[in-house]
């Protein structure tokens, strides 16, 4: 299927001379939730802002639904909703006016029922006549989301949507993102809460120093780069790991009650059978065992460490 966004050979050098993006090639699939992860200053917002037409690219091309973002700016921009990282909400306008005005800006016919539906979904209905500047930070964030959705975009960018947001709004927001995706929209998000990306995303892209480090299906990434840990609670205390088992790199906990074996998820199974046989031969008995898989966060931190 044709990608909904196609980025080729994109680079960005800011007026300061700083090269924020270096030869980015990336396709976003139609209907997916794509999480862009990377440390502060990696280039996430720059990339999003270029696709949305807020920042000019220095080199390269981007197609949104087959349209060039520069020569066909109006067409591409009307397909996109953006919830920016920086809130621009010091407005004297009411919530209702902001959303209806924004819809009009994109040339969409008035649709009060639709705007009402969004405001109700985001628990903003009772604030609809309030001036935005009088709202709390979290409420402002909700308004930015309502505003981004007001022209029914097919593609939604969420640049750190959950920074400073309470647990309830987070839940509501992810619920909303899921139902948007079900209706066929494509969602691209950035977050520093990696567990959110783990829960929500279909694919993960990691960006570092303006370069794409990897793009991978989330489950595939976790399978490939994930590690597992097997912990055995021993029947009898051990003073040290028996020599015949040194090849496994087992760790004995300081109290001598547990043996911990760390392995990668691909190699795992055979090794475990051999390890258990080895324990049996060495006369080591265990009462219980647990396995634990590394989270996307652990994988992400390891990835960044490797690159430093
Ligand atoms: N207008 C600008 N002029 C010069 N440099 C800029 C400008 N905007 C951003 N940068 C630099 O480009 C780099 C990438 O910034 P960007 O905002 O894209 O990062 P980010 O990945 O979104 O980070 P964060 O997680 O902190 O939001 C940073 O080093 C930043 O200082
Ligand atoms: Mg950013």
CSV table of N, CA and C in Angstrom, one decimal, residues 117-259:
chain,number,residue,atom,x,y,z
A,117,UNK,N,-19.3,17.0,19.7
A,117,UNK,CA,-18.9,15.7,20.0
A,117,UNK,C,-17.5,15.6,20.5
A,118,UNK,N,-16.6,16.4,19.8
A,118,UNK,CA,-15.2,16.4,20.3
A,118,UNK,C,-15.1,17.0,21.7
A,119,UNK,N,-15.8,18.1,21.9
A,119,UNK,CA,-15.7,18.7,23.2
A,119,UNK,C,-16.2,17.8,24.3
A,120,UNK,N,-17.3,17.1,24.0
A,120,UNK,CA,-17.8,16.2,25.0
A,120,UNK,C,-16.8,15.0,25.3
A,121,UNK,N,-16.2,14.5,24.2
A,121,UNK,CA,-15.3,13.4,24.3
A,121,UNK,C,-14.1,13.8,25.2
A,122,UNK,N,-13.7,15.1,25.1
A,122,UNK,CA,-12.5,15.5,25.8
A,122,UNK,C,-12.9,16.2,27.1
A,123,UNK,N,-14.1,15.9,27.6
A,123,UNK,CA,-14.6,16.5,28.8
A,123,UNK,C,-14.4,18.0,28.9
A,124,UNK,N,-14.7,18.7,27.8
A,124,UNK,CA,-14.5,20.1,27.7
A,124,UNK,C,-15.9,20.8,27.5
A,125,UNK,N,-16.9,20.0,27.5
A,125,UNK,CA,-18.2,20.6,27.1
A,125,UNK,C,-18.6,21.7,28.1
A,126,UNK,N,-18.4,21.5,29.4
A,126,UNK,CA,-18.9,22.5,30.4
A,126,UNK,C,-17.9,23.7,30.4
A,127,UNK,N,-16.8,23.7,29.6
A,127,UNK,CA,-15.9,24.8,29.5
A,127,UNK,C,-16.0,25.5,28.2
A,128,UNK,N,-17.0,25.1,27.4
A,128,UNK,CA,-17.0,25.6,26.0
A,128,UNK,C,-17.1,27.1,25.9
A,129,UNK,N,-17.7,27.8,26.9
A,129,UNK,CA,-17.8,29.2,26.8
A,129,UNK,C,-16.8,30.0,27.6
A,130,UNK,N,-15.8,29.2,28.2
A,130,UNK,CA,-14.7,29.8,29.0
A,130,UNK,C,-13.6,30.3,28.1
A,131,UNK,N,-13.0,31.4,28.5
A,131,UNK,CA,-11.9,31.9,27.7
A,131,UNK,C,-10.7,31.0,28.0
A,132,UNK,N,-9.9,30.7,26.9
A,132,UNK,CA,-8.8,29.7,27.1
A,132,UNK,C,-7.8,30.1,28.1
A,133,UNK,N,-7.5,31.4,28.2
A,133,UNK,CA,-6.5,31.9,29.2
A,133,UNK,C,-6.9,31.6,30.6
A,134,UNK,N,-8.2,31.3,30.9
A,134,UNK,CA,-8.6,31.1,32.3
A,134,UNK,C,-8.6,29.6,32.6
A,135,UNK,N,-8.2,28.7,31.7
A,135,UNK,CA,-8.2,27.3,31.9
A,135,UNK,C,-6.9,26.8,32.5
A,136,UNK,N,-6.9,25.7,33.2
A,136,UNK,CA,-5.7,25.1,33.8
A,136,UNK,C,-4.9,24.5,32.6
A,137,UNK,N,-3.6,24.2,32.9
A,137,UNK,CA,-2.7,23.7,31.9
A,137,UNK,C,-3.2,22.4,31.2
A,138,UNK,N,-3.7,21.5,32.0
A,138,UNK,CA,-4.3,20.2,31.4
A,138,UNK,C,-5.5,20.5,30.5
A,139,UNK,N,-6.3,21.5,31.0
A,139,UNK,CA,-7.5,21.8,30.2
A,139,UNK,C,-7.1,22.5,28.8
A,140,UNK,N,-6.0,23.3,28.9
A,140,UNK,CA,-5.5,23.9,27.7
A,140,UNK,C,-5.0,22.9,26.7
A,141,UNK,N,-4.4,21.9,27.3
A,141,UNK,CA,-3.9,20.8,26.4
A,141,UNK,C,-5.1,20.1,25.7
A,142,UNK,N,-6.1,19.9,26.5
A,142,UNK,CA,-7.4,19.3,25.9
A,142,UNK,C,-7.9,20.2,24.7
A,143,UNK,N,-7.8,21.5,24.9
A,143,UNK,CA,-8.3,22.4,23.9
A,143,UNK,C,-7.4,22.3,22.7
A,144,UNK,N,-6.1,22.2,22.8
A,144,UNK,CA,-5.2,22.0,21.7
A,144,UNK,C,-5.6,20.8,20.9
A,145,UNK,N,-6.0,19.7,21.6
A,145,UNK,CA,-6.3,18.5,20.9
A,145,UNK,C,-7.7,18.7,20.2
A,146,UNK,N,-8.6,19.3,20.9
A,146,UNK,CA,-9.9,19.6,20.2
A,146,UNK,C,-9.7,20.4,19.0
A,147,UNK,N,-8.9,21.4,19.1
A,147,UNK,CA,-8.6,22.3,18.0
A,147,UNK,C,-8.0,21.5,16.8
A,148,UNK,N,-7.0,20.7,17.1
A,148,UNK,CA,-6.4,19.9,16.1
A,148,UNK,C,-7.3,18.9,15.4
A,149,UNK,N,-8.4,18.5,16.1
A,149,UNK,CA,-9.3,17.5,15.5
A,149,UNK,C,-10.5,18.2,14.8
A,150,UNK,N,-10.6,19.6,15.0
A,150,UNK,CA,-11.8,20.3,14.6
A,150,UNK,C,-12.0,20.2,13.1
A,151,UNK,N,-11.0,20.0,12.3
A,151,UNK,CA,-11.2,19.9,10.8
A,151,UNK,C,-11.2,18.5,10.3
A,152,UNK,N,-11.4,17.5,11.2
A,152,UNK,CA,-11.5,16.1,10.9
A,152,UNK,C,-10.3,15.6,10.1
A,153,UNK,N,-9.0,15.8,10.6
A,153,UNK,CA,-7.8,15.4,9.8
A,153,UNK,C,-7.7,13.9,9.7
A,154,UNK,N,-7.1,13.5,8.6
A,154,UNK,CA,-6.8,12.0,8.4
A,154,UNK,C,-5.5,11.6,9.2
A,155,UNK,N,-4.7,12.6,9.4
A,155,UNK,CA,-3.4,12.3,10.0
A,155,UNK,C,-3.3,13.2,11.2
A,156,UNK,N,-3.0,12.6,12.4
A,156,UNK,CA,-2.9,13.4,13.6
A,156,UNK,C,-1.5,13.3,14.2
A,157,UNK,N,-0.8,14.5,14.4
A,157,UNK,CA,0.5,14.5,15.1
A,157,UNK,C,0.3,14.9,16.5
A,158,UNK,N,0.8,14.1,17.4
A,158,UNK,CA,0.7,14.5,18.8
A,158,UNK,C,2.2,14.6,19.3
A,159,UNK,N,2.6,15.8,19.5
A,159,UNK,CA,4.0,16.0,20.0
A,159,UNK,C,4.0,16.2,21.5
A,160,UNK,N,4.4,15.1,22.1
A,160,UNK,CA,4.4,15.0,23.6
A,160,UNK,C,3.1,15.4,24.2
A,161,UNK,N,2.0,14.7,23.8
A,161,UNK,CA,0.7,15.1,24.3
A,161,UNK,C,0.4,14.9,25.7
A,162,UNK,N,1.2,14.0,26.4
A,162,UNK,CA,0.9,13.7,27.7
A,162,UNK,C,1.9,14.3,28.7
A,163,UNK,N,2.7,15.3,28.3
A,163,UNK,CA,3.6,16.0,29.2
A,163,UNK,C,2.7,16.8,30.1
A,164,UNK,N,2.8,16.6,31.4
A,164,UNK,CA,2.1,17.4,32.4
A,164,UNK,C,0.6,17.2,32.4
A,165,UNK,N,0.2,16.0,32.0
A,165,UNK,CA,-1.2,15.7,31.9
A,165,UNK,C,-1.6,14.6,33.0
A,166,UNK,N,-2.7,14.8,33.7
A,166,UNK,CA,-3.1,13.9,34.7
A,166,UNK,C,-3.5,12.5,34.2
A,167,UNK,N,-3.5,11.5,35.1
A,167,UNK,CA,-3.7,10.1,34.7
A,167,UNK,C,-5.0,9.9,34.0
A,168,UNK,N,-6.1,10.7,34.4
A,168,UNK,CA,-7.4,10.5,33.8
A,168,UNK,C,-7.4,11.0,32.4
A,169,UNK,N,-6.8,12.2,32.1
A,169,UNK,CA,-6.8,12.7,30.8
A,169,UNK,C,-5.9,11.8,29.9
A,170,UNK,N,-4.8,11.3,30.5
A,170,UNK,CA,-4.0,10.4,29.7
A,170,UNK,C,-4.8,9.2,29.2
A,171,UNK,N,-5.5,8.6,30.1
A,171,UNK,CA,-6.4,7.5,29.7
A,171,UNK,C,-7.4,7.9,28.6
A,172,UNK,N,-8.1,9.0,28.8
A,172,UNK,CA,-9.1,9.5,27.9
A,172,UNK,C,-8.4,9.7,26.5
A,173,UNK,N,-7.2,10.3,26.6
A,173,UNK,CA,-6.5,10.7,25.3
A,173,UNK,C,-6.2,9.4,24.5
A,174,UNK,N,-5.6,8.4,25.2
A,174,UNK,CA,-5.3,7.2,24.5
A,174,UNK,C,-6.5,6.5,24.0
A,175,UNK,N,-7.6,6.5,24.7
A,175,UNK,CA,-8.8,6.0,24.3
A,175,UNK,C,-9.3,6.6,23.0
A,176,UNK,N,-9.1,8.0,23.0
A,176,UNK,CA,-9.5,8.8,21.8
A,176,UNK,C,-8.6,8.4,20.6
A,177,UNK,N,-7.3,8.3,20.9
A,177,UNK,CA,-6.4,8.0,19.8
A,177,UNK,C,-6.7,6.6,19.2
A,178,UNK,N,-7.1,5.7,20.1
A,178,UNK,CA,-7.5,4.3,19.6
A,178,UNK,C,-8.7,4.4,18.7
A,179,UNK,N,-9.7,5.2,19.1
A,179,UNK,CA,-10.9,5.2,18.4
A,179,UNK,C,-10.7,6.0,17.1
A,180,UNK,N,-9.8,7.0,17.1
A,180,UNK,CA,-9.5,7.7,15.8
A,180,UNK,C,-8.8,6.7,14.8
A,181,UNK,N,-7.9,5.9,15.4
A,181,UNK,CA,-7.3,4.9,14.5
A,181,UNK,C,-8.3,4.0,13.9
A,182,UNK,N,-9.3,3.5,14.8
A,182,UNK,CA,-10.3,2.6,14.3
A,182,UNK,C,-11.1,3.3,13.1
A,183,UNK,N,-11.2,4.6,13.2
A,183,UNK,CA,-12.0,5.3,12.1
A,183,UNK,C,-11.1,5.5,10.9
A,184,UNK,N,-9.9,5.0,10.9
A,184,UNK,CA,-9.0,5.0,9.7
A,184,UNK,C,-7.9,6.1,9.7
A,185,UNK,N,-7.8,6.9,10.8
A,185,UNK,CA,-6.8,7.9,10.9
A,185,UNK,C,-5.4,7.3,11.1
A,186,UNK,N,-4.4,8.1,10.8
A,186,UNK,CA,-3.0,7.7,11.0
A,186,UNK,C,-2.5,8.6,12.2
A,187,UNK,N,-1.8,8.0,13.1
A,187,UNK,CA,-1.4,8.9,14.3
A,187,UNK,C,0.1,8.7,14.4
A,188,UNK,N,0.8,9.9,14.5
A,188,UNK,CA,2.2,9.9,14.8
A,188,UNK,C,2.4,10.7,16.1
A,189,UNK,N,3.1,10.0,17.0
A,189,UNK,CA,3.2,10.7,18.3
A,189,UNK,C,4.7,10.6,18.8
A,190,UNK,N,5.0,11.6,19.7
A,190,UNK,CA,6.3,11.5,20.4
A,190,UNK,C,5.9,11.4,21.9
A,191,UNK,N,6.7,10.8,22.6
A,191,UNK,CA,6.5,10.8,24.1
A,191,UNK,C,7.8,10.4,24.8
A,192,UNK,N,8.0,10.9,26.0
A,192,UNK,CA,9.2,10.4,26.8
A,192,UNK,C,8.7,9.3,27.7
A,193,UNK,N,7.4,9.1,27.8
A,193,UNK,CA,6.9,7.9,28.6
A,193,UNK,C,6.9,6.7,27.7
A,194,UNK,N,8.0,6.0,27.7
A,194,UNK,CA,8.1,4.9,26.7
A,194,UNK,C,7.1,3.8,26.9
A,195,UNK,N,6.6,3.7,28.2
A,195,UNK,CA,5.5,2.7,28.4
A,195,UNK,C,4.3,3.0,27.6
A,196,UNK,N,4.1,4.3,27.3
A,196,UNK,CA,2.9,4.7,26.5
A,196,UNK,C,3.1,4.2,25.1
A,197,UNK,N,4.3,4.4,24.6
A,197,UNK,CA,4.6,3.9,23.2
A,197,UNK,C,4.5,2.4,23.1
A,198,UNK,N,4.9,1.7,24.2
A,198,UNK,CA,4.9,0.3,24.2
A,198,UNK,C,3.4,-0.2,24.1
A,199,UNK,N,2.5,0.5,24.8
A,199,UNK,CA,1.1,0.2,24.9
A,199,UNK,C,0.4,0.5,23.6
A,200,UNK,N,0.7,1.7,23.0
A,200,UNK,CA,-0.1,2.2,22.0
A,200,UNK,C,0.4,1.9,20.5
A,201,UNK,N,1.7,1.9,20.3
A,201,UNK,CA,2.2,2.0,19.0
A,201,UNK,C,2.2,0.7,18.2
A,202,UNK,N,2.0,0.8,16.9
A,202,UNK,CA,2.2,-0.3,16.0
A,202,UNK,C,3.7,-0.4,15.6
A,203,UNK,N,4.3,0.8,15.3
A,203,UNK,CA,5.7,0.8,14.9
A,203,UNK,C,6.4,1.9,15.7
A,204,UNK,N,7.7,1.6,15.9
A,204,UNK,CA,8.5,2.5,16.6
A,204,UNK,C,9.6,3.1,15.7
A,205,UNK,N,9.9,4.3,15.8
A,205,UNK,CA,11.1,4.9,15.1
A,205,UNK,C,11.9,5.6,16.2
A,206,UNK,N,13.2,5.3,16.2
A,206,UNK,CA,14.1,5.9,17.2
A,206,UNK,C,15.0,6.9,16.4
A,207,UNK,N,15.0,8.1,16.9
A,207,UNK,CA,15.8,9.2,16.3
A,207,UNK,C,16.8,9.7,17.3
A,208,UNK,N,18.0,9.9,16.8
A,208,UNK,CA,19.1,10.4,17.7
A,208,UNK,C,20.1,11.3,16.9
A,209,UNK,N,20.3,12.4,17.5
A,209,UNK,CA,21.2,13.4,16.8
A,209,UNK,C,20.8,13.6,15.4
A,210,UNK,N,19.5,13.7,15.1
A,210,UNK,CA,19.0,14.1,13.8
A,210,UNK,C,19.0,13.0,12.8
A,211,UNK,N,19.4,11.7,13.3
A,211,UNK,CA,19.4,10.6,12.3
A,211,UNK,C,18.4,9.5,12.9
A,212,UNK,N,17.8,8.8,11.9
A,212,UNK,CA,16.9,7.7,12.3
A,212,UNK,C,17.8,6.5,12.6
A,213,UNK,N,17.7,6.0,13.8
A,213,UNK,CA,18.5,4.9,14.3
A,213,UNK,C,17.9,3.6,13.8
A,214,UNK,N,16.6,3.5,14.0
A,214,UNK,CA,15.9,2.3,13.5
A,214,UNK,C,14.4,2.6,13.4
A,215,UNK,N,13.7,1.8,12.6
A,215,UNK,CA,12.3,1.8,12.4
A,215,UNK,C,11.9,0.4,12.4
A,216,UNK,N,11.0,0.0,13.3
A,216,UNK,CA,10.7,-1.4,13.4
A,216,UNK,C,9.2,-1.6,14.0
A,217,UNK,N,8.6,-2.7,13.5
A,217,UNK,CA,7.4,-3.1,14.1
A,217,UNK,C,7.6,-3.3,15.6
A,218,UNK,N,6.7,-2.8,16.5
A,218,UNK,CA,7.0,-2.8,17.9
A,218,UNK,C,7.2,-4.2,18.4
A,219,UNK,N,6.3,-5.1,18.1
A,219,UNK,CA,6.5,-6.5,18.6
A,219,UNK,C,7.8,-7.1,18.2
A,220,UNK,N,8.1,-6.9,16.9
A,220,UNK,CA,9.3,-7.4,16.3
A,220,UNK,C,10.5,-6.8,17.1
A,221,UNK,N,10.5,-5.5,17.4
A,221,UNK,CA,11.6,-4.8,18.1
A,221,UNK,C,11.8,-5.5,19.5
A,222,UNK,N,10.6,-5.7,20.1
A,222,UNK,CA,10.7,-6.2,21.5
A,222,UNK,C,11.2,-7.7,21.5
A,223,UNK,N,10.9,-8.4,20.4
A,223,UNK,CA,11.3,-9.8,20.3
A,223,UNK,C,12.8,-9.8,20.0
A,224,UNK,N,13.2,-8.9,19.1
A,224,UNK,CA,14.6,-8.9,18.6
A,224,UNK,C,15.6,-8.4,19.7
A,225,UNK,N,15.2,-7.3,20.3
A,225,UNK,CA,16.2,-6.6,21.2
A,225,UNK,C,15.9,-6.8,22.6
A,226,UNK,N,14.7,-7.5,22.9
A,226,UNK,CA,14.4,-7.7,24.3
A,226,UNK,C,15.2,-8.7,25.0
A,227,UNK,N,15.3,-8.6,26.3
A,227,UNK,CA,16.0,-9.6,27.0
A,227,UNK,C,15.0,-10.2,28.0
A,228,UNK,N,15.3,-11.5,28.4
A,228,UNK,CA,14.5,-12.1,29.4
A,228,UNK,C,15.3,-12.4,30.6
A,229,UNK,N,14.7,-12.5,31.7
A,229,UNK,CA,15.4,-12.9,32.9
A,229,UNK,C,14.6,-14.0,33.6
A,230,UNK,N,15.4,-15.1,33.9
A,230,UNK,CA,14.8,-16.2,34.6
A,230,UNK,C,15.4,-16.2,36.0
A,231,UNK,N,14.5,-16.1,37.0
A,231,UNK,CA,15.0,-16.1,38.4
A,231,UNK,C,14.5,-17.4,39.1
A,232,UNK,N,15.5,-18.1,39.6
A,232,UNK,CA,15.2,-19.4,40.3
A,232,UNK,C,15.4,-19.2,41.8
A,233,UNK,N,14.3,-19.5,42.6
A,233,UNK,CA,14.4,-19.5,44.0
A,233,UNK,C,14.9,-20.9,44.5
A,234,UNK,N,16.1,-20.8,45.1
A,234,UNK,CA,16.8,-22.1,45.4
A,234,UNK,C,16.2,-22.8,46.7
A,235,UNK,N,16.3,-24.0,46.6
A,235,UNK,CA,15.9,-24.8,47.8
A,235,UNK,C,16.9,-24.6,49.0
A,236,UNK,N,18.1,-24.7,48.6
A,236,UNK,CA,19.2,-24.5,49.6
A,236,UNK,C,20.1,-23.4,49.1
A,237,UNK,N,20.5,-22.7,50.1
A,237,UNK,CA,21.5,-21.6,49.8
A,237,UNK,C,22.7,-22.0,49.1
A,238,UNK,N,23.2,-21.2,48.2
A,238,UNK,CA,24.5,-21.5,47.5
A,238,UNK,C,25.5,-20.5,48.0
A,239,UNK,N,26.8,-20.9,48.0
A,239,UNK,CA,27.8,-19.9,48.3
A,239,UNK,C,28.4,-19.3,47.1
A,240,UNK,N,28.4,-20.1,46.0
A,240,UNK,CA,28.8,-19.6,44.7
A,240,UNK,C,28.2,-20.4,43.6
A,241,UNK,N,28.3,-19.8,42.4
A,241,UNK,CA,27.8,-20.5,41.2
A,241,UNK,C,28.7,-21.6,40.9
A,242,UNK,N,28.2,-22.9,40.7
A,242,UNK,CA,29.1,-24.0,40.4
A,242,UNK,C,29.9,-23.8,39.1
A,243,UNK,N,31.1,-24.2,39.1
A,243,UNK,CA,32.0,-24.0,37.9
A,243,UNK,C,31.4,-24.5,36.6
A,244,UNK,N,30.7,-25.7,36.7
A,244,UNK,CA,30.1,-26.3,35.5
A,244,UNK,C,29.1,-25.4,34.8
A,245,UNK,N,28.6,-24.4,35.6
A,245,UNK,CA,27.5,-23.5,35.1
A,245,UNK,C,28.0,-22.1,34.7
A,246,UNK,N,29.3,-21.9,34.8
A,246,UNK,CA,29.8,-20.5,34.6
A,246,UNK,C,29.5,-20.0,33.2
A,247,UNK,N,29.4,-20.9,32.2
A,247,UNK,CA,29.1,-20.4,30.8
A,247,UNK,C,27.8,-19.6,30.7
A,248,UNK,N,26.9,-19.9,31.6
A,248,UNK,CA,25.6,-19.2,31.5
A,248,UNK,C,25.6,-17.8,32.0
A,249,UNK,N,26.7,-17.4,32.7
A,249,UNK,CA,26.7,-16.0,33.2
A,249,UNK,C,25.7,-15.8,34.3
A,250,UNK,N,25.4,-16.8,35.1
A,250,UNK,CA,24.4,-16.7,36.1
A,250,UNK,C,24.9,-15.8,37.2
A,251,UNK,N,23.9,-15.1,37.8
A,251,UNK,CA,24.2,-14.2,39.0
A,251,UNK,C,23.5,-14.8,40.2
A,252,UNK,N,24.3,-14.9,41.2
A,252,UNK,CA,23.8,-15.3,42.5
A,252,UNK,C,23.5,-14.1,43.3
A,253,UNK,N,22.2,-14.0,43.9
A,253,UNK,CA,21.9,-12.9,44.7
A,253,UNK,C,22.8,-12.9,46.0
A,254,UNK,N,23.0,-11.7,46.6
A,254,UNK,CA,23.9,-11.7,47.8
A,254,UNK,C,23.5,-12.6,48.9
A,255,UNK,N,22.2,-12.8,49.1
A,255,UNK,CA,21.8,-13.7,50.2
A,255,UNK,C,22.0,-15.2,49.8
A,256,UNK,N,22.4,-15.5,48.5
A,256,UNK,CA,22.6,-16.9,48.1
A,256,UNK,C,21.3,-17.7,47.8
A,257,UNK,N,20.2,-17.0,47.9
A,257,UNK,CA,18.9,-17.7,47.7
A,257,UNK,C,18.4,-17.8,46.3
A,258,UNK,N,18.9,-17.0,45.4
A,258,UNK,CA,18.4,-16.9,44.1
A,258,UNK,C,19.5,-16.9,43.0
A,259,UNK,N,19.2,-17.6,41.9
A,259,UNK,CA,20.1,-17.6,40.7
A,259,UNK,C,19.3,-16.8,39.6
